[in-house]
């Protein structure tokens, strides 16, 4: 397909880029090895390996991320691993003339910038195939080993690139909790499994919820027979990790994004076009924005700069979901809602179909056959009447419009009724009469 | 119960009233008998009997209705029955100095006014117990015969009066299609069955939907044994007519009124009070009216004077129901709706919770897994998007407020989409921004 040739031409790292990256990677690895040899203290580091897409040449143009893993003997004390991991990392960066700082994941690790390259030096434990991990990062070198082996013989690297670009274009590349899409590792496995980018799409368009993918290699690696019962996962897509068959590589993929992928795969195959690869979701959003609107409201909450998206986004979702419940209880009607965060603020936005109601409400009561409940109901509600076989009553409304409801939220009057996530506190919110979504900024 | 004594004192016809009524009834019967004797043509009339509550002394004060049935031999030609029925009736009224006119039911009959009395002289066929009827009115003399026999011995007449007054007070006395309540005959049967007004209430408060009442007499009259399987009826209350066990005397009673009766029976027994007997439903309505309102709208349709309530009310209901469906399809929300008719107009009223919406609407589409439907949907709707596993689209609204919708109704633009009852034509409607219900007049 000509389109694919053009796109590849656009996204494949140039030869110069590839060459420079290789040189820098090697330079870093050599430096680390030298540091390790020079100090017996560092003998617990039994391996130094480059991992990640840039290690396997499956990265897109202008990706200057280099990931180096320091592999430690399994019996190393955690504290030692973390201490030495940072020491070696720091020393290497210093000697290479870069700037470093410490990032915190399962273990603290060295993050750095050397020229145009971003470098992570991460410690992990050595595990063998099938062995139980001590920390999640322990899998990474094995992922890398598996992929290198499978990618060695063929041109799958370019197919992987096209797949990643397509997913980026439709907004579902990335397994972080904001994106809920396809991780890089997942892309590589799928291309390996189906053989090419187009084959992935051709098969994906017929996927159903709960689609299971088991690479042939898994049977060989673990010596399993055909009726081995794999673990079940409650997920739309299940791709067993060759490194750990009790892990679903596609766990982060949301149901909606699974469906989006199937839909767009189908659309692209019917009408191949470059536009899918370049900000397609923004293009779609723009088309959807050309319309009339209901009442808009955004709750703008100051964001703690030190807390990452992977913590903030789930908390924003939780808060919005609990507010939606209150909105519904009060009989307002949401057309659409969104969450978005930038460096400074969290934005929870709503568009309302019904945002204002008369001060009269019908409360549903018990069936007239339930004597005790009837008695309690008519004691509580003076304006009761019978409709069908049930009692009802007229009551007033707590909120006549959504702004009153949101004022109560920011004034702390709904404490106990809505969730109060640790880093997205509704009482820190400010109400704006507009709508803010991920693709536009106000 | 003292209250009941007081009420009875208020509703029982005075002795003078009873005496005068008896005199007039006898006068009329004698006159009719004389007319029949004098003309051999009238020998097909084999019986003249007074029926109705005034014949049995189960009527309320100020009831001056006298009902006389002319019983014809079963073999009489229908035309003869109707012709002679009217002739005799007309002659009797003329000779008694009253005014008459012809009313039309199953047979035409003579309706008249003589002084303060309203008189109906109705022809029917003679049938024996268990015999099949030719026209519905044939049952009436047998109803009367049965009731007279049962009421003879005891003071049930006053109990019946109290029951009727109670039902009138709560607005469910009358088996016409507007009221959907208890007929007079039903009241008499229930009091006979339970023994007193209070006993009716005590038992009724425990009734359940589908309550079946079989008077003991029925087993005797038809010589049935204990496991006889009576006909099933899809009705909240089933009271088998001793005159025709395939007929449910309570057929006209709506589910809602059945429940209202149970509810008020229970309330009265807990807290006996006179107010139940005197316009209680209006009193309840007034209490319910003291509140804020949503948007009001009444469709006022000129009423054909010759068409009776029993035809008009079901047609108004049908029209309102079909309009409610359109209202709901357009996403407006009704709080309450009502129908009412006076001599001149039909009034279909609505109170809206949501009467106005922004010009944006979400159309639900197919699951993304249904390929053909997906294709058709995206061809039809440009502004489509995916949510969960489904396609949706933004569209505009046909109606931004309910008044536009109702304008379309009266302009005939919804022909084929709403019902067009013969005597309640929506195109004859006028829109008023108010609400009209049965107990208030604007």
PDB file of N, CA and C in Angstrom, chain A residues 90-173:
ATOM      1  N   UNK A  90      24.223   7.429  38.780  1.00  0.00           N
ATOM      2  CA  UNK A  90      24.699   8.802  38.999  1.00  0.00           C
ATOM      3  C   UNK A  90      26.111   8.981  38.459  1.00  0.00           C
ATOM      4  N   UNK A  91      26.960   8.047  38.809  1.00  0.00           N
ATOM      5  CA  UNK A  91      28.350   8.121  38.388  1.00  0.00           C
ATOM      6  C   UNK A  91      28.450   8.132  36.868  1.00  0.00           C
ATOM      7  N   UNK A  92      27.712   7.226  36.225  1.00  0.00           N
ATOM      8  CA  UNK A  92      27.771   7.099  34.766  1.00  0.00           C
ATOM      9  C   UNK A  92      27.371   8.408  34.107  1.00  0.00           C
ATOM     10  N   UNK A  93      26.271   8.996  34.590  1.00  0.00           N
ATOM     11  CA  UNK A  93      25.784  10.236  33.976  1.00  0.00           C
ATOM     12  C   UNK A  93      26.787  11.368  34.168  1.00  0.00           C
ATOM     13  N   UNK A  94      27.292  11.438  35.389  1.00  0.00           N
ATOM     14  CA  UNK A  94      28.264  12.493  35.671  1.00  0.00           C
ATOM     15  C   UNK A  94      29.437  12.386  34.714  1.00  0.00           C
ATOM     16  N   UNK A  95      29.974  11.149  34.617  1.00  0.00           N
ATOM     17  CA  UNK A  95      31.159  10.970  33.793  1.00  0.00           C
ATOM     18  C   UNK A  95      30.861  11.190  32.320  1.00  0.00           C
ATOM     19  N   UNK A  96      29.587  11.071  31.947  1.00  0.00           N
ATOM     20  CA  UNK A  96      29.239  11.310  30.539  1.00  0.00           C
ATOM     21  C   UNK A  96      28.836  12.763  30.295  1.00  0.00           C
ATOM     22  N   UNK A  97      28.901  13.562  31.373  1.00  0.00           N
ATOM     23  CA  UNK A  97      28.637  14.983  31.214  1.00  0.00           C
ATOM     24  C   UNK A  97      27.167  15.347  31.135  1.00  0.00           C
ATOM     25  N   UNK A  98      26.305  14.483  31.724  1.00  0.00           N
ATOM     26  CA  UNK A  98      24.889  14.818  31.639  1.00  0.00           C
ATOM     27  C   UNK A  98      24.348  15.322  32.967  1.00  0.00           C
ATOM     28  N   UNK A  99      23.067  15.662  32.992  1.00  0.00           N
ATOM     29  CA  UNK A  99      22.391  16.060  34.228  1.00  0.00           C
ATOM     30  C   UNK A  99      21.500  14.886  34.647  1.00  0.00           C
ATOM     31  N   UNK A 100      21.462  14.609  35.959  1.00  0.00           N
ATOM     32  CA  UNK A 100      20.616  13.506  36.407  1.00  0.00           C
ATOM     33  C   UNK A 100      19.734  13.936  37.561  1.00  0.00           C
ATOM     34  N   UNK A 101      18.709  13.125  37.825  1.00  0.00           N
ATOM     35  CA  UNK A 101      17.863  13.270  39.011  1.00  0.00           C
ATOM     36  C   UNK A 101      17.274  11.896  39.310  1.00  0.00           C
ATOM     37  N   UNK A 102      16.633  11.805  40.450  1.00  0.00           N
ATOM     38  CA  UNK A 102      16.078  10.512  40.858  1.00  0.00           C
ATOM     39  C   UNK A 102      14.569  10.478  40.616  1.00  0.00           C
ATOM     40  N   UNK A 103      14.103   9.425  39.944  1.00  0.00           N
ATOM     41  CA  UNK A 103      12.660   9.208  39.767  1.00  0.00           C
ATOM     42  C   UNK A 103      12.252   8.045  40.661  1.00  0.00           C
ATOM     43  N   UNK A 104      11.001   7.987  41.006  1.00  0.00           N
ATOM     44  CA  UNK A 104      10.537   6.955  41.925  1.00  0.00           C
ATOM     45  C   UNK A 104       9.459   6.087  41.292  1.00  0.00           C
ATOM     46  N   UNK A 105       9.798   4.806  41.117  1.00  0.00           N
ATOM     47  CA  UNK A 105       8.802   3.840  40.677  1.00  0.00           C
ATOM     48  C   UNK A 105       8.891   2.702  41.696  1.00  0.00           C
ATOM     49  N   UNK A 106       8.896   1.471  41.230  1.00  0.00           N
ATOM     50  CA  UNK A 106       8.988   0.380  42.199  1.00  0.00           C
ATOM     51  C   UNK A 106      10.307   0.466  42.976  1.00  0.00           C
ATOM     52  N   UNK A 107      11.379   0.765  42.234  1.00  0.00           N
ATOM     53  CA  UNK A 107      12.643   1.144  42.877  1.00  0.00           C
ATOM     54  C   UNK A 107      12.943   2.559  42.425  1.00  0.00           C
ATOM     55  N   UNK A 108      13.668   3.313  43.234  1.00  0.00           N
ATOM     56  CA  UNK A 108      14.126   4.611  42.713  1.00  0.00           C
ATOM     57  C   UNK A 108      15.129   4.329  41.599  1.00  0.00           C
ATOM     58  N   UNK A 109      15.151   5.188  40.554  1.00  0.00           N
ATOM     59  CA  UNK A 109      16.081   4.984  39.475  1.00  0.00           C
ATOM     60  C   UNK A 109      16.600   6.323  38.978  1.00  0.00           C
ATOM     61  N   UNK A 110      17.704   6.232  38.242  1.00  0.00           N
ATOM     62  CA  UNK A 110      18.343   7.447  37.735  1.00  0.00           C
ATOM     63  C   UNK A 110      17.733   7.848  36.412  1.00  0.00           C
ATOM     64  N   UNK A 111      17.260   9.079  36.355  1.00  0.00           N
ATOM     65  CA  UNK A 111      16.776   9.654  35.106  1.00  0.00           C
ATOM     66  C   UNK A 111      17.748  10.739  34.710  1.00  0.00           C
ATOM     67  N   UNK A 112      18.036  10.860  33.417  1.00  0.00           N
ATOM     68  CA  UNK A 112      19.044  11.853  33.040  1.00  0.00           C
ATOM     69  C   UNK A 112      18.807  12.414  31.657  1.00  0.00           C
ATOM     70  N   UNK A 113      19.543  13.493  31.382  1.00  0.00           N
ATOM     71  CA  UNK A 113      19.556  14.079  30.040  1.00  0.00           C
ATOM     72  C   UNK A 113      21.011  14.217  29.647  1.00  0.00           C
ATOM     73  N   UNK A 114      21.349  13.618  28.478  1.00  0.00           N
ATOM     74  CA  UNK A 114      22.709  13.792  27.969  1.00  0.00           C
ATOM     75  C   UNK A 114      22.568  14.293  26.543  1.00  0.00           C
ATOM     76  N   UNK A 115      22.796  15.577  26.371  1.00  0.00           N
ATOM     77  CA  UNK A 115      22.588  16.155  25.047  1.00  0.00           C
ATOM     78  C   UNK A 115      21.121  16.071  24.722  1.00  0.00           C
ATOM     79  N   UNK A 116      20.794  15.458  23.552  1.00  0.00           N
ATOM     80  CA  UNK A 116      19.370  15.369  23.170  1.00  0.00           C
ATOM     81  C   UNK A 116      18.725  14.086  23.679  1.00  0.00           C
ATOM     82  N   UNK A 117      19.501  13.228  24.350  1.00  0.00           N
ATOM     83  CA  UNK A 117      18.974  11.937  24.771  1.00  0.00           C
ATOM     84  C   UNK A 117      18.423  11.974  26.185  1.00  0.00           C
ATOM     85  N   UNK A 118      17.290  11.258  26.396  1.00  0.00           N
ATOM     86  CA  UNK A 118      16.750  11.048  27.732  1.00  0.00           C
ATOM     87  C   UNK A 118      17.141   9.643  28.134  1.00  0.00           C
ATOM     88  N   UNK A 119      17.722   9.528  29.314  1.00  0.00           N
ATOM     89  CA  UNK A 119      18.259   8.239  29.736  1.00  0.00           C
ATOM     90  C   UNK A 119      17.624   7.816  31.048  1.00  0.00           C
ATOM     91  N   UNK A 120      17.235   6.550  31.136  1.00  0.00           N
ATOM     92  CA  UNK A 120      16.808   5.981  32.418  1.00  0.00           C
ATOM     93  C   UNK A 120      17.728   4.818  32.718  1.00  0.00           C
ATOM     94  N   UNK A 121      18.277   4.806  33.937  1.00  0.00           N
ATOM     95  CA  UNK A 121      19.099   3.671  34.362  1.00  0.00           C
ATOM     96  C   UNK A 121      18.361   3.025  35.527  1.00  0.00           C
ATOM     97  N   UNK A 122      17.832   1.831  35.284  1.00  0.00           N
ATOM     98  CA  UNK A 122      16.892   1.191  36.214  1.00  0.00           C
ATOM     99  C   UNK A 122      17.447  -0.118  36.765  1.00  0.00           C
ATOM    100  N   UNK A 123      17.412  -0.328  38.079  1.00  0.00           N
ATOM    101  CA  UNK A 123      17.870  -1.592  38.654  1.00  0.00           C
ATOM    102  C   UNK A 123      16.730  -2.613  38.664  1.00  0.00           C
ATOM    103  N   UNK A 124      17.115  -3.901  38.488  1.00  0.00           N
ATOM    104  CA  UNK A 124      16.103  -4.957  38.598  1.00  0.00           C
ATOM    105  C   UNK A 124      16.784  -6.250  39.018  1.00  0.00           C
ATOM    106  N   UNK A 125      15.987  -7.258  39.368  1.00  0.00           N
ATOM    107  CA  UNK A 125      16.525  -8.554  39.749  1.00  0.00           C
ATOM    108  C   UNK A 125      16.587  -9.457  38.524  1.00  0.00           C
ATOM    109  N   UNK A 126      17.638 -10.364  38.547  1.00  0.00           N
ATOM    110  CA  UNK A 126      17.700 -11.319  37.444  1.00  0.00           C
ATOM    111  C   UNK A 126      16.723 -12.443  37.698  1.00  0.00           C
ATOM    112  N   UNK A 127      15.833 -12.685  36.767  1.00  0.00           N
ATOM    113  CA  UNK A 127      14.980 -13.872  36.861  1.00  0.00           C
ATOM    114  C   UNK A 127      15.113 -14.656  35.571  1.00  0.00           C
ATOM    115  N   UNK A 128      14.943 -15.956  35.708  1.00  0.00           N
ATOM    116  CA  UNK A 128      14.983 -16.820  34.533  1.00  0.00           C
ATOM    117  C   UNK A 128      13.563 -17.017  34.032  1.00  0.00           C
ATOM    118  N   UNK A 129      13.450 -17.536  32.858  1.00  0.00           N
ATOM    119  CA  UNK A 129      12.135 -17.797  32.282  1.00  0.00           C
ATOM    120  C   UNK A 129      11.290 -18.681  33.195  1.00  0.00           C
ATOM    121  N   UNK A 130      10.079 -18.259  33.451  1.00  0.00           N
ATOM    122  CA  UNK A 130       9.174 -19.041  34.283  1.00  0.00           C
ATOM    123  C   UNK A 130       9.342 -18.790  35.762  1.00  0.00           C
ATOM    124  N   UNK A 131      10.428 -18.080  36.132  1.00  0.00           N
ATOM    125  CA  UNK A 131      10.668 -17.845  37.544  1.00  0.00           C
ATOM    126  C   UNK A 131       9.777 -16.702  38.033  1.00  0.00           C
ATOM    127  N   UNK A 132       9.451 -16.734  39.294  1.00  0.00           N
ATOM    128  CA  UNK A 132       8.573 -15.694  39.848  1.00  0.00           C
ATOM    129  C   UNK A 132       9.342 -14.386  39.983  1.00  0.00           C
ATOM    130  N   UNK A 133       8.681 -13.283  39.643  1.00  0.00           N
ATOM    131  CA  UNK A 133       9.346 -11.976  39.740  1.00  0.00           C
ATOM    132  C   UNK A 133       9.387 -11.494  41.184  1.00  0.00           C
ATOM    133  N   UNK A 134      10.370 -10.604  41.447  1.00  0.00           N
ATOM    134  CA  UNK A 134      10.389  -9.953  42.753  1.00  0.00           C
ATOM    135  C   UNK A 134       9.774  -8.563  42.606  1.00  0.00           C
ATOM    136  N   UNK A 135      10.125  -7.882  41.531  1.00  0.00           N
ATOM    137  CA  UNK A 135       9.458  -6.616  41.218  1.00  0.00           C
ATOM    138  C   UNK A 135       9.072  -6.620  39.742  1.00  0.00           C
ATOM    139  N   UNK A 136       8.077  -5.830  39.377  1.00  0.00           N
ATOM    140  CA  UNK A 136       7.541  -5.843  38.011  1.00  0.00           C
ATOM    141  C   UNK A 136       8.603  -5.600  36.947  1.00  0.00           C
ATOM    142  N   UNK A 137       9.580  -4.715  37.255  1.00  0.00           N
ATOM    143  CA  UNK A 137      10.615  -4.383  36.269  1.00  0.00           C
ATOM    144  C   UNK A 137      11.498  -5.584  35.921  1.00  0.00           C
ATOM    145  N   UNK A 138      11.460  -6.625  36.757  1.00  0.00           N
ATOM    146  CA  UNK A 138      12.290  -7.804  36.493  1.00  0.00           C
ATOM    147  C   UNK A 138      11.925  -8.453  35.153  1.00  0.00           C
ATOM    148  N   UNK A 139      10.706  -8.266  34.706  1.00  0.00           N
ATOM    149  CA  UNK A 139      10.281  -8.876  33.443  1.00  0.00           C
ATOM    150  C   UNK A 139      10.932  -8.230  32.228  1.00  0.00           C
ATOM    151  N   UNK A 140      11.221  -6.944  32.383  1.00  0.00           N
ATOM    152  CA  UNK A 140      11.616  -6.152  31.211  1.00  0.00           C
ATOM    153  C   UNK A 140      12.770  -6.739  30.402  1.00  0.00           C
ATOM    154  N   UNK A 141      13.850  -7.158  31.055  1.00  0.00           N
ATOM    155  CA  UNK A 141      14.930  -7.725  30.240  1.00  0.00           C
ATOM    156  C   UNK A 141      14.474  -8.973  29.480  1.00  0.00           C
ATOM    157  N   UNK A 142      13.563  -9.748  30.057  1.00  0.00           N
ATOM    158  CA  UNK A 142      13.077 -10.936  29.363  1.00  0.00           C
ATOM    159  C   UNK A 142      12.158 -10.561  28.206  1.00  0.00           C
ATOM    160  N   UNK A 143      11.348  -9.520  28.406  1.00  0.00           N
ATOM    161  CA  UNK A 143      10.549  -9.006  27.291  1.00  0.00           C
ATOM    162  C   UNK A 143      11.479  -8.679  26.130  1.00  0.00           C
ATOM    163  N   UNK A 144      12.516  -7.951  26.488  1.00  0.00           N
ATOM    164  CA  UNK A 144      13.449  -7.483  25.480  1.00  0.00           C
ATOM    165  C   UNK A 144      14.106  -8.677  24.758  1.00  0.00           C
ATOM    166  N   UNK A 145      14.490  -9.682  25.554  1.00  0.00           N
ATOM    167  CA  UNK A 145      15.143 -10.868  25.001  1.00  0.00           C
ATOM    168  C   UNK A 145      14.212 -11.573  24.017  1.00  0.00           C
ATOM    169  N   UNK A 146      12.961 -11.754  24.441  1.00  0.00           N
ATOM    170  CA  UNK A 146      11.989 -12.441  23.590  1.00  0.00           C
ATOM    171  C   UNK A 146      11.791 -11.700  22.284  1.00  0.00           C
ATOM    172  N   UNK A 147      11.585 -10.389  22.396  1.00  0.00           N
ATOM    173  CA  UNK A 147      11.291  -9.610  21.198  1.00  0.00           C
ATOM    174  C   UNK A 147      12.483  -9.581  20.246  1.00  0.00           C
ATOM    175  N   UNK A 148      13.663  -9.417  20.811  1.00  0.00           N
ATOM    176  CA  UNK A 148      14.842  -9.368  19.948  1.00  0.00           C
ATOM    177  C   UNK A 148      14.952 -10.634  19.119  1.00  0.00           C
ATOM    178  N   UNK A 149      14.690 -11.748  19.790  1.00  0.00           N
ATOM    179  CA  UNK A 149      14.786 -13.027  19.116  1.00  0.00           C
ATOM    180  C   UNK A 149      13.778 -13.121  17.969  1.00  0.00           C
ATOM    181  N   UNK A 150      12.543 -12.700  18.226  1.00  0.00           N
ATOM    182  CA  UNK A 150      11.482 -12.816  17.228  1.00  0.00           C
ATOM    183  C   UNK A 150      11.634 -11.801  16.098  1.00  0.00           C
ATOM    184  N   UNK A 151      12.207 -10.641  16.427  1.00  0.00           N
ATOM    185  CA  UNK A 151      12.282  -9.597  15.406  1.00  0.00           C
ATOM    186  C   UNK A 151      13.511  -9.749  14.530  1.00  0.00           C
ATOM    187  N   UNK A 152      14.459 -10.557  15.020  1.00  0.00           N
ATOM    188  CA  UNK A 152      15.746 -10.670  14.341  1.00  0.00           C
ATOM    189  C   UNK A 152      15.631 -10.913  12.852  1.00  0.00           C
ATOM    190  N   UNK A 153      14.783 -11.900  12.504  1.00  0.00           N
ATOM    191  CA  UNK A 153      14.832 -12.365  11.124  1.00  0.00           C
ATOM    192  C   UNK A 153      14.124 -11.481  10.129  1.00  0.00           C
ATOM    193  N   UNK A 154      13.157 -10.736  10.528  1.00  0.00           N
ATOM    194  CA  UNK A 154      12.299 -10.098   9.528  1.00  0.00           C
ATOM    195  C   UNK A 154      12.124  -8.594   9.664  1.00  0.00           C
ATOM    196  N   UNK A 155      11.310  -8.095   8.777  1.00  0.00           N
ATOM    197  CA  UNK A 155      11.125  -6.659   8.680  1.00  0.00           C
ATOM    198  C   UNK A 155       9.994  -6.189   9.591  1.00  0.00           C
ATOM    199  N   UNK A 156       9.783  -6.908  10.666  1.00  0.00           N
ATOM    200  CA  UNK A 156       8.653  -6.551  11.522  1.00  0.00           C
ATOM    201  C   UNK A 156       8.817  -5.189  12.186  1.00  0.00           C
ATOM    202  N   UNK A 157      10.057  -4.722  12.284  1.00  0.00           N
ATOM    203  CA  UNK A 157      10.266  -3.438  12.950  1.00  0.00           C
ATOM    204  C   UNK A 157       9.462  -2.316  12.298  1.00  0.00           C
ATOM    205  N   UNK A 158       9.465  -2.289  10.964  1.00  0.00           N
ATOM    206  CA  UNK A 158       8.724  -1.225  10.286  1.00  0.00           C
ATOM    207  C   UNK A 158       7.211  -1.419  10.455  1.00  0.00           C
ATOM    208  N   UNK A 159       6.777  -2.678  10.469  1.00  0.00           N
ATOM    209  CA  UNK A 159       5.353  -2.960  10.661  1.00  0.00           C
ATOM    210  C   UNK A 159       4.914  -2.455  12.039  1.00  0.00           C
ATOM    211  N   UNK A 160       5.821  -2.679  13.029  1.00  0.00           N
ATOM    212  CA  UNK A 160       5.516  -2.219  14.383  1.00  0.00           C
ATOM    213  C   UNK A 160       5.402  -0.699  14.407  1.00  0.00           C
ATOM    214  N   UNK A 161       6.303  -0.044  13.688  1.00  0.00           N
ATOM    215  CA  UNK A 161       6.272   1.415  13.643  1.00  0.00           C
ATOM    216  C   UNK A 161       4.950   1.938  13.105  1.00  0.00           C
ATOM    217  N   UNK A 162       4.487   1.297  12.001  1.00  0.00           N
ATOM    218  CA  UNK A 162       3.219   1.720  11.400  1.00  0.00           C
ATOM    219  C   UNK A 162       2.062   1.526  12.385  1.00  0.00           C
ATOM    220  N   UNK A 163       2.111   0.405  13.074  1.00  0.00           N
ATOM    221  CA  UNK A 163       1.044   0.114  14.034  1.00  0.00           C
ATOM    222  C   UNK A 163       1.022   1.153  15.154  1.00  0.00           C
ATOM    223  N   UNK A 164       2.201   1.472  15.685  1.00  0.00           N
ATOM    224  CA  UNK A 164       2.267   2.472  16.742  1.00  0.00           C
ATOM    225  C   UNK A 164       1.753   3.823  16.248  1.00  0.00           C
ATOM    226  N   UNK A 165       2.141   4.191  15.033  1.00  0.00           N
ATOM    227  CA  UNK A 165       1.735   5.503  14.496  1.00  0.00           C
ATOM    228  C   UNK A 165       0.209   5.553  14.310  1.00  0.00           C
ATOM    229  N   UNK A 166      -0.331   4.444  13.833  1.00  0.00           N
ATOM    230  CA  UNK A 166      -1.792   4.370  13.638  1.00  0.00           C
ATOM    231  C   UNK A 166      -2.502   4.561  14.982  1.00  0.00           C
ATOM    232  N   UNK A 167      -2.034   3.837  15.993  1.00  0.00           N
ATOM    233  CA  UNK A 167      -2.650   3.926  17.309  1.00  0.00           C
ATOM    234  C   UNK A 167      -2.496   5.327  17.896  1.00  0.00           C
ATOM    235  N   UNK A 168      -1.366   5.952  17.666  1.00  0.00           N
ATOM    236  CA  UNK A 168      -1.181   7.327  18.138  1.00  0.00           C
ATOM    237  C   UNK A 168      -2.179   8.247  17.446  1.00  0.00           C
ATOM    238  N   UNK A 169      -2.312   8.042  16.149  1.00  0.00           N
ATOM    239  CA  UNK A 169      -3.223   8.881  15.369  1.00  0.00           C
ATOM    240  C   UNK A 169      -4.653   8.817  15.891  1.00  0.00           C
ATOM    241  N   UNK A 170      -5.072   7.625  16.298  1.00  0.00           N
ATOM    242  CA  UNK A 170      -6.455   7.516  16.784  1.00  0.00           C
ATOM    243  C   UNK A 170      -6.540   7.641  18.309  1.00  0.00           C
ATOM    244  N   UNK A 171      -5.404   8.025  18.916  1.00  0.00           N
ATOM    245  CA  UNK A 171      -5.411   8.404  20.329  1.00  0.00           C
ATOM    246  C   UNK A 171      -5.407   7.272  21.334  1.00  0.00           C
ATOM    247  N   UNK A 172      -4.991   6.075  20.930  1.00  0.00           N
ATOM    248  CA  UNK A 172      -5.006   4.982  21.891  1.00  0.00           C
ATOM    249  C   UNK A 172      -3.651   4.260  21.995  1.00  0.00           C
ATOM    250  N   UNK A 173      -2.583   5.012  21.831  1.00  0.00           N
ATOM    251  CA  UNK A 173      -1.268   4.425  22.053  1.00  0.00           C
ATOM    252  C   UNK A 173      -0.777   4.834  23.434  1.00  0.00           C
TER     253      UNK A 173
END
